[in-house]
Short mmCIF file of C-alpha atoms in Angstrom, two decimals:
data_model
loop_
_atom_site.label_atom_id
_atom_site.label_comp_id
_atom_site.label_asym_id
_atom_site.label_seq_id
_atom_site.Cartn_x
_atom_site.Cartn_y
_atom_site.Cartn_z
CA MET A 1 44.33 5.31 46.52
CA VAL A 2 41.45 4.96 44.06
CA GLY A 3 41.98 3.50 40.72
CA GLY A 4 43.80 0.50 39.42
CA GLY A 5 45.65 2.07 36.23
CA ALA A 6 49.40 2.78 35.25
CA ARG A 7 48.68 6.36 36.76
CA GLU A 8 47.75 5.17 40.10
CA HIS A 9 50.57 2.54 40.02
CA ALA A 10 52.64 5.53 39.95
CA ILE A 11 51.05 7.73 42.50
CA CYS A 12 51.12 4.13 44.80
CA GLU A 13 55.13 4.07 44.38
CA ALA A 14 55.35 7.67 45.43
CA VAL A 15 53.10 7.31 48.20
CA LYS A 16 55.26 4.21 49.24
CA LYS A 17 58.52 6.40 49.38
CA SER A 18 56.80 8.28 52.20
CA LYS A 19 57.87 7.00 55.37
CA ASP A 20 55.22 5.42 58.01
CA VAL A 21 52.45 5.20 55.61
CA ASP A 22 50.13 2.22 54.82
CA LEU A 23 48.54 2.57 51.51
CA PHE A 24 45.21 0.81 50.92
CA SER A 25 43.28 0.65 47.46
CA VAL A 26 40.12 0.67 45.49
CA MET A 27 40.27 -0.40 41.87
CA HIS A 28 37.90 -2.39 39.34
CA ASN A 29 40.90 -4.90 38.04
CA ARG A 30 43.42 -6.77 39.90
CA ASN A 31 46.69 -4.58 39.52
CA PRO A 32 49.79 -6.64 40.13
CA GLY A 33 51.79 -3.64 40.71
CA ILE A 34 49.25 -2.24 43.28
CA LEU A 35 48.54 -5.48 44.82
CA LYS A 36 52.07 -5.70 45.73
CA LEU A 37 52.13 -2.28 47.43
CA ALA A 38 48.69 -2.23 49.31
CA LYS A 39 48.18 -3.38 52.78
CA LYS A 40 44.32 -4.10 51.89
CA ALA A 41 42.76 -3.87 48.19
CA LYS A 42 39.06 -3.77 47.45
CA ILE A 43 37.80 -4.86 44.01
CA ALA A 44 34.77 -2.59 43.22
CA LYS A 45 33.95 0.11 40.58
CA GLU A 46 35.51 3.17 41.56
CA THR A 47 32.29 5.21 41.06
CA GLU A 48 30.26 3.09 43.56
CA ILE A 49 30.68 5.77 46.09
CA ASP A 50 29.12 3.94 49.02
CA LYS A 51 31.50 1.14 48.45
CA VAL A 52 34.45 3.14 48.32
CA VAL A 53 33.45 5.15 51.49
CA GLU A 54 32.58 2.08 53.46
CA PHE A 55 36.14 0.74 52.73
CA ALA A 56 37.69 4.13 53.77
CA LEU A 57 35.91 4.37 56.94
CA GLU A 58 36.11 0.67 58.04
CA ASN A 59 40.33 1.12 57.56
CA GLU A 60 40.39 4.66 59.24
CA ILE A 61 41.83 6.42 56.11
CA ASP A 62 43.45 9.74 56.94
CA LEU A 63 44.05 10.71 53.20
CA ALA A 64 42.63 9.81 49.84
CA ILE A 65 44.19 10.25 46.24
CA ILE A 66 41.62 9.59 43.39
CA GLY A 67 43.25 8.89 40.31
CA PRO A 68 40.48 8.55 37.55
CA GLU A 69 38.27 11.42 36.29
CA ALA A 70 35.02 9.23 36.62
CA PRO A 71 34.83 9.10 40.33
CA LEU A 72 35.49 12.90 40.42
CA GLU A 73 32.44 13.39 38.37
CA ALA A 74 30.43 11.19 40.83
CA GLY A 75 31.28 12.82 43.55
CA LEU A 76 33.54 10.94 45.65
CA THR A 77 35.35 13.45 47.08
CA ASP A 78 32.47 15.27 48.54
CA ALA A 79 31.48 12.05 49.88
CA LEU A 80 34.71 11.46 51.84
CA ILE A 81 35.06 15.00 52.83
CA GLU A 82 31.55 14.78 54.35
CA LYS A 83 32.72 11.53 56.67
CA GLY A 84 35.93 13.44 57.59
CA ILE A 85 38.16 12.09 55.37
CA LYS A 86 41.10 14.71 53.90
CA VAL A 87 41.14 14.27 50.15
CA SER A 88 43.99 15.80 47.80
CA SER A 89 41.58 15.53 44.79
CA PRO A 90 38.94 18.19 43.67
CA THR A 91 35.22 18.21 44.49
CA ARG A 92 32.77 17.20 41.69
CA ASP A 93 32.20 21.27 41.21
CA ALA A 94 35.68 21.89 40.66
CA ALA A 95 36.27 18.77 38.57
CA ARG A 96 33.69 20.42 36.22
CA ILE A 97 36.97 21.96 34.84
CA GLU A 98 37.33 18.48 33.04
CA THR A 99 34.01 16.86 33.19
CA SER A 100 32.33 19.63 31.03
CA LYS A 101 34.27 21.23 28.24
CA GLU A 102 31.37 23.55 27.51
CA TRP A 103 31.78 24.80 31.57
CA MET A 104 35.50 25.03 31.14
CA ARG A 105 35.06 27.52 28.01
CA LYS A 106 32.69 29.60 29.59
CA LEU A 107 34.92 30.13 32.63
CA MET A 108 37.68 31.04 30.74
CA GLU A 109 35.31 33.60 28.63
CA LYS A 110 34.15 34.77 32.00
CA TYR A 111 37.21 35.57 33.74
CA ARG A 112 39.44 36.53 30.44
CA ILE A 113 42.05 33.81 30.97
CA PRO A 114 44.14 33.69 28.18
CA GLY A 115 44.70 30.90 25.45
CA ILE A 116 40.84 30.60 24.67
CA VAL A 117 40.12 29.65 20.94
CA LYS A 118 36.87 30.26 18.72
CA TYR A 119 34.10 27.73 19.69
CA GLY A 120 30.46 27.20 19.83
CA VAL A 121 28.16 24.53 21.84
CA PHE A 122 25.14 23.44 19.94
CA ASN A 123 22.00 21.21 20.43
CA GLU A 124 20.94 21.53 16.82
CA ILE A 125 22.86 20.03 13.92
CA GLU A 126 21.62 23.02 11.72
CA ASP A 127 23.36 25.85 14.09
CA ALA A 128 26.34 23.42 14.43
CA LYS A 129 26.53 23.16 10.54
CA ASP A 130 26.58 27.00 10.31
CA PHE A 131 29.30 27.27 12.52
CA ILE A 132 31.53 24.67 11.02
CA ASP A 133 31.11 26.45 7.41
CA LEU A 134 32.27 29.47 9.16
CA LEU A 135 35.56 28.04 10.03
CA ASN A 136 35.71 26.45 6.48
CA GLY A 137 35.38 22.79 8.15
CA GLU A 138 38.71 23.39 9.79
CA VAL A 139 37.26 22.52 13.22
CA ALA A 140 37.69 20.32 16.39
CA VAL A 141 34.59 18.28 17.14
CA LYS A 142 34.15 17.52 20.79
CA PRO A 143 31.80 15.59 23.00
CA ILE A 144 30.97 17.99 25.93
CA GLY A 145 31.48 15.13 28.66
CA LEU A 146 34.11 12.40 29.55
CA THR A 147 34.86 10.08 26.78
CA GLY A 148 38.41 8.57 28.15
CA GLY A 149 40.21 10.67 25.68
CA LYS A 150 38.62 8.92 22.69
CA GLY A 151 35.87 11.15 21.64
CA VAL A 152 37.59 14.24 19.61
CA ARG A 153 37.88 14.34 16.18
CA VAL A 154 40.02 17.01 14.29
CA TYR A 155 39.88 18.37 10.51
CA GLY A 156 42.76 16.76 8.64
CA ASP A 157 43.42 13.83 10.87
CA HIS A 158 39.91 12.13 11.48
CA PHE A 159 38.02 13.82 8.72
CA SER A 160 38.90 15.86 5.61
CA SER A 161 35.64 17.76 4.95
CA ALA A 162 33.02 20.12 6.41
CA GLU A 163 30.23 17.32 5.37
CA GLU A 164 32.33 14.72 7.58
CA ALA A 165 32.62 17.22 10.62
CA VAL A 166 28.75 17.89 10.59
CA ARG A 167 27.96 13.90 10.11
CA TYR A 168 30.07 13.42 13.49
CA ALA A 169 28.52 16.62 15.03
CA LYS A 170 25.34 15.12 14.51
CA GLU A 171 26.39 11.35 15.78
CA VAL A 172 27.50 13.38 19.11
CA ILE A 173 24.45 15.12 19.49
CA GLU A 174 22.14 12.29 18.68
CA LYS A 175 24.09 9.25 20.32
CA ARG A 176 24.85 11.54 23.31
CA ILE A 177 28.43 10.83 23.25
CA GLY A 178 29.79 12.20 26.24
CA GLY A 179 26.57 12.04 28.42
CA PHE A 180 24.87 15.12 26.62
CA PRO A 181 22.80 15.55 23.58
CA LYS A 182 24.88 18.61 22.45
CA VAL A 183 28.31 18.92 20.70
CA LEU A 184 31.27 21.54 21.27
CA ILE A 185 32.97 22.96 17.82
CA GLU A 186 36.25 24.55 18.08
CA GLU A 187 38.53 26.20 15.54
CA LYS A 188 41.41 23.70 14.68
CA MET A 189 44.35 24.48 16.24
CA ILE A 190 47.94 24.06 14.30
CA GLY A 191 51.39 23.39 16.34
CA GLU A 192 52.40 20.91 18.90
CA GLU A 193 50.48 19.78 21.96
CA PHE A 194 52.16 19.71 25.56
CA THR A 195 50.97 18.73 29.03
CA LEU A 196 51.78 20.85 32.07
CA GLN A 197 50.85 19.47 35.56
CA ALA A 198 50.66 21.28 38.83
CA PHE A 199 49.95 20.60 42.26
CA SER A 200 47.15 23.02 43.80
CA ASP A 201 45.99 23.96 47.26
CA GLY A 202 42.89 26.21 45.91
CA LYS A 203 45.07 29.19 45.81
CA ASN A 204 48.51 28.57 44.32
CA ILE A 205 50.08 26.15 41.92
CA TYR A 206 53.35 24.53 41.91
CA PRO A 207 53.96 23.35 38.21
CA MET A 208 56.19 20.21 37.37
CA PRO A 209 57.99 19.27 34.47
CA ALA A 210 56.30 19.76 30.96
CA VAL A 211 55.65 16.49 28.96
CA GLN A 212 54.52 15.59 25.64
CA ASP A 213 51.84 12.73 25.05
CA HIS A 214 51.09 10.71 21.91
CA LYS A 215 47.49 10.24 21.41
CA ARG A 216 47.28 8.79 18.15
CA LEU A 217 47.91 4.98 17.99
CA LEU A 218 50.68 4.48 15.03
CA PRO A 219 53.81 5.85 14.61
CA GLY A 220 54.26 9.00 12.85
CA ASP A 221 51.13 10.48 14.94
CA LYS A 222 48.74 8.23 12.50
CA GLY A 223 45.77 6.30 13.36
CA PRO A 224 42.90 6.75 15.85
CA ASN A 225 43.09 8.63 19.07
CA THR A 226 43.68 6.55 22.25
CA GLY A 227 44.22 7.46 25.99
CA GLY A 228 47.73 8.01 25.13
CA MET A 229 50.41 5.74 23.47
CA GLY A 230 53.28 7.18 25.69
CA SER A 231 55.24 10.37 26.36
CA TYR A 232 58.57 11.94 27.27
CA SER A 233 60.06 14.84 29.16
CA CYS A 234 63.32 16.57 29.09
CA GLU A 235 65.93 17.27 31.66
CA ASP A 236 65.54 20.85 31.79
CA GLY A 237 61.79 20.74 32.47
CA LEU A 238 60.92 22.11 28.98
CA LEU A 239 60.45 20.50 25.68
CA PRO A 240 62.54 20.56 22.42
CA PHE A 241 60.10 22.66 20.79
CA LEU A 242 59.16 24.70 23.87
CA LYS A 243 60.69 27.99 25.34
CA LYS A 244 60.54 28.78 28.66
CA SER A 245 58.38 31.71 28.02
CA ASP A 246 55.56 29.54 26.56
CA TYR A 247 56.09 27.11 29.81
CA GLU A 248 55.57 30.29 31.77
CA GLU A 249 52.33 30.98 29.77
CA GLY A 250 50.92 27.78 30.37
CA CYS A 251 51.72 28.40 34.05
CA PHE A 252 49.87 31.56 34.00
CA ILE A 253 47.05 30.23 32.62
CA LEU A 254 46.66 27.26 34.87
CA GLN A 255 46.89 29.83 37.97
CA LYS A 256 44.34 31.96 36.53
CA VAL A 257 41.87 28.91 36.11
CA ILE A 258 42.73 28.11 39.85
CA GLU A 259 41.60 31.61 40.75
CA ALA A 260 38.56 31.56 38.84
CA LEU A 261 37.38 28.36 40.39
CA ASN A 262 38.12 30.10 43.73
CA LYS A 263 35.71 32.85 42.83
CA GLU A 264 33.35 30.63 41.61
CA GLY A 265 33.07 29.07 45.25
CA CYS A 266 34.89 25.58 44.33
CA PRO A 267 38.47 25.63 45.11
CA PHE A 268 40.35 23.02 43.40
CA ILE A 269 42.70 20.92 45.80
CA GLY A 270 44.71 18.35 44.15
CA THR A 271 46.73 18.14 40.63
CA ILE A 272 45.69 19.81 37.67
CA TYR A 273 46.62 20.02 34.30
CA GLY A 274 46.50 22.05 31.22
CA GLN A 275 46.57 20.25 27.55
CA PHE A 276 47.94 22.94 25.81
CA MET A 277 48.51 23.61 21.96
CA LEU A 278 51.79 25.64 21.20
CA THR A 279 50.56 27.51 18.04
CA ALA A 280 52.19 30.63 15.89
CA GLU A 281 50.01 32.76 17.94
CA GLY A 282 51.38 31.21 21.52
CA VAL A 283 49.76 28.83 23.70
CA LYS A 284 46.11 27.97 23.68
CA VAL A 285 44.26 25.59 25.68
CA ILE A 286 42.87 22.55 24.25
CA GLU A 287 41.38 21.47 27.54
CA ILE A 288 41.89 21.38 31.35
CA ASN A 289 41.86 17.98 33.55
CA SER A 290 41.42 17.55 37.02
CA ARG A 291 43.98 15.03 37.81
CA PHE A 292 47.24 13.50 36.99
CA GLY A 293 47.66 12.95 33.21
CA ASP A 294 48.15 9.26 32.18
CA PRO A 295 50.73 8.57 30.88
CA GLU A 296 52.13 11.88 31.99
CA ALA A 297 52.30 10.82 35.68
CA MET A 298 54.76 8.39 34.92
CA ASN A 299 57.02 11.10 33.82
CA VAL A 300 57.07 13.30 36.77
CA LEU A 301 56.49 11.28 39.77
CA PRO A 302 59.52 9.21 39.50
CA LEU A 303 61.34 12.51 39.41
CA LEU A 304 59.59 13.88 42.73
CA LYS A 305 62.00 14.69 45.39
CA GLY A 306 60.71 14.66 48.79
CA ASN A 307 57.88 13.36 50.75
CA PHE A 308 54.86 12.95 48.02
CA VAL A 309 51.96 12.26 51.14
CA GLU A 310 53.35 15.28 52.91
CA ILE A 311 52.50 17.53 49.52
CA CYS A 312 49.14 16.00 49.12
CA LEU A 313 48.27 16.59 52.82
CA SER A 314 49.58 20.34 52.23
CA MET A 315 47.21 20.62 49.07
CA ALA A 316 44.25 19.27 51.33
CA GLU A 317 44.76 21.51 53.95
CA GLY A 318 45.51 24.60 51.92
CA ASN A 319 49.11 25.20 52.89
CA LEU A 320 51.08 24.22 49.84
CA SER A 321 53.46 27.22 49.56
CA GLU A 322 55.27 26.28 52.81
CA LYS A 323 56.69 22.70 51.22
CA LYS A 324 59.82 22.67 49.23
CA ILE A 325 58.99 20.88 46.16
CA ASP A 326 61.54 19.93 43.59
CA PHE A 327 62.17 17.33 40.64
CA ASP A 328 65.57 15.42 39.69
CA GLY A 329 67.03 17.04 36.50
CA LYS A 330 66.54 13.90 34.38
CA ALA A 331 64.70 13.31 31.12
CA THR A 332 62.07 10.24 30.92
CA VAL A 333 60.32 8.24 28.02
CA CYS A 334 57.13 6.03 28.57
CA LYS A 335 55.49 3.82 26.43
CA TYR A 336 52.59 1.72 26.80
CA VAL A 337 52.20 -1.80 26.05
CA VAL A 338 48.59 -2.34 24.53
CA PRO A 339 46.63 -5.13 23.61
CA GLU A 340 46.48 -5.74 19.74
CA GLY A 341 43.23 -4.03 18.46
CA TYR A 342 43.32 -1.29 20.77
CA GLY A 343 41.65 1.99 19.69
CA THR A 344 39.28 0.12 17.67
CA LYS A 345 38.30 -3.39 19.12
CA SER A 346 41.03 -4.94 21.99
CA MET A 347 41.95 -8.74 22.18
CA GLU A 348 40.82 -9.09 26.05
CA ASN A 349 41.68 -11.74 28.45
CA VAL A 350 45.02 -12.42 26.74
CA PRO A 351 48.16 -13.44 28.66
CA ILE A 352 51.39 -11.28 28.73
CA GLU A 353 54.72 -12.46 30.04
CA VAL A 354 56.43 -9.83 32.01
CA ASN A 355 60.03 -10.38 33.39
CA GLU A 356 59.96 -7.81 36.23
CA LYS A 357 63.44 -8.61 37.36
CA GLY A 358 64.78 -8.43 33.81
CA ILE A 359 63.32 -4.71 33.42
CA SER A 360 64.41 -3.79 36.71
CA LYS A 361 68.13 -4.90 35.51
CA THR A 362 67.89 -2.54 32.61
CA GLY A 363 67.25 0.40 34.63
CA ALA A 364 63.69 0.68 33.51
CA LEU A 365 60.63 1.15 35.68
CA LEU A 366 57.57 -0.73 35.10
CA TYR A 367 53.70 0.34 35.67
CA TYR A 368 50.92 -2.21 35.16
CA ALA A 369 47.89 -0.51 33.83
CA SER A 370 44.23 -2.11 33.05
CA VAL A 371 45.25 -5.63 33.49
CA ASN A 372 44.08 -8.61 35.59
CA LEU A 373 46.12 -10.92 37.80
CA LYS A 374 44.50 -14.39 37.48
CA ASN A 375 46.55 -17.31 39.14
CA GLY A 376 49.85 -15.88 39.18
CA LYS A 377 49.44 -14.48 35.25
CA VAL A 378 48.85 -11.20 33.68
CA TYR A 379 45.87 -10.79 31.40
CA THR A 380 44.92 -8.12 29.17
CA THR A 381 41.75 -6.15 29.33
CA LYS A 382 40.18 -3.79 26.96
CA SER A 383 42.44 -0.68 27.75
CA ARG A 384 46.27 -0.08 27.93
CA SER A 385 48.37 -3.23 29.55
CA LEU A 386 51.06 -1.94 31.20
CA ALA A 387 54.06 1.12 30.86
CA ILE A 388 57.64 1.11 30.77
CA VAL A 389 59.66 4.04 31.76
CA GLY A 390 63.15 4.91 30.88
CA ILE A 391 64.82 7.73 32.90
CA GLY A 392 68.17 9.24 31.41
CA GLU A 393 70.67 12.05 31.46
CA ASN A 394 68.91 13.03 28.04
CA VAL A 395 65.70 11.85 26.41
CA TYR A 396 67.46 9.84 23.90
CA GLU A 397 69.28 7.93 26.74
CA ALA A 398 66.00 7.46 28.55
CA GLU A 399 64.39 6.11 25.17
CA ARG A 400 67.23 3.47 24.98
CA ILE A 401 66.56 2.39 28.58
CA CYS A 402 62.90 2.11 27.75
CA GLU A 403 63.54 0.09 24.74
CA LYS A 404 65.49 -2.07 26.79
CA GLY A 405 62.94 -2.74 29.44
CA LEU A 406 60.60 -3.42 26.93
CA GLU A 407 62.44 -6.28 25.69
CA HIS A 408 61.24 -8.20 28.87
CA VAL A 409 57.53 -7.91 28.15
CA LYS A 410 56.39 -10.58 25.52
CA GLY A 411 53.04 -11.49 24.32
CA ASP A 412 51.35 -12.78 20.99
CA HIS A 413 48.80 -10.15 20.84
CA ILE A 414 50.56 -6.99 22.15
CA PHE A 415 51.27 -3.58 20.28
CA ILE A 416 53.73 -0.90 21.39
CA ARG A 417 54.30 2.52 19.56
CA HIS A 418 58.04 2.37 19.37
CA ASP A 419 58.68 5.82 17.80
CA ILE A 420 57.79 7.67 20.78
CA GLY A 421 61.23 9.78 22.49
CA THR A 422 63.07 9.02 19.06
CA ARG A 423 65.37 11.41 17.48
CA GLU A 424 63.56 11.43 14.26
CA LEU A 425 59.91 12.01 15.39
CA ILE A 426 61.27 14.76 18.08
CA GLU A 427 63.51 16.67 15.26
CA ARG A 428 60.16 16.69 13.03
CA LYS A 429 58.29 18.49 15.74
CA VAL A 430 60.92 20.74 16.43
CA LYS A 431 61.36 21.63 12.46
CA ARG A 432 57.50 21.92 12.25
CA MET A 433 57.45 24.50 15.20
CA LYS A 434 60.29 26.76 13.79
CA THR A 435 58.41 26.63 10.59
CA LEU A 436 55.18 27.82 12.02
CA ARG A 437 56.73 30.42 14.15
CA GLY A 438 58.61 31.67 11.19
#
């Protein structure tokens, strides 16, 4: 298992439920949850390809799972496959579906995949300004490459005029935010976001329950974008504002993406997910990602029935259709504990008290994220610290269990967005979609 966040902790838990499996880990931080589960762990940057491959060969690894996107972009899958190790994560070329937003949009255009929006890619600010003016400033401004979910700015949320959009577009180009001296401008989509994750063997997908993530830092979906403050899923695999036909539309789009990648000569192996916007006109693609979502992995993996390692092997070997895959009909709510200042300037190296037994007694699940274990104590880093997940017969029961679990996490400098999964917030989203759809 490559990666040291809460998503990777959740994947490791799923791996350990499989029988007769030894787990080995490479991560840049000392994640206490993963350290407990791993037979052996190496502390190294996940993008240090030679070190990761050397560790895999030393320990005679049969199968690798790569959690974060950065090592995929660096070509870790390719390097492991070259050494004869099976990998249930995409190659560098297949991962371009996430690592280059420009490439993703052009692929959708080439193969006429539904869900595309008006967009333009610019390396000259005057051209970007003309396009922004054409859309009356109502745009999303996006770096081309990876920014950890924090680089996108949207009209009405992060700026309120065409001039401000142009200013940020100029900043993206000049500072090479995302790694490229250009910017992606898209029409602003209005609606509700949802995430749809799916297993893929390069030919077919097996979709998972829908999840709604909450990117904004503050209650009521306000404040700066983050990597995700929490998420929820429902017992029927849909969401309160999502019809079965909307879900199926998302599945159709993902299947078409998989088929397109296959035609391009870079079949996609592993977990893929679509970040979609449900609009008045139907389902639109915000982005496609080449891995499990974080936090969305924590909503679906605890519900997965059967042997996760066998599913991963089936993806790597191209025979996913032979596997029976199912999920428990339960709802989940996940809330992140983050260091004070997260989203702007995090308070690092601050201790957090985590009562693991207390959390377990509430029925909630604990997933450690970007923290460090030092002398038996847990300390914050710049990123998210840990996630608590409640599972229930419905989303409101799951939310109550999640909150009970959170009572056993203490710290002088931590922050939690408590409104995720609450009746008030969900009903507001349902009402909004009803209005939009007439």
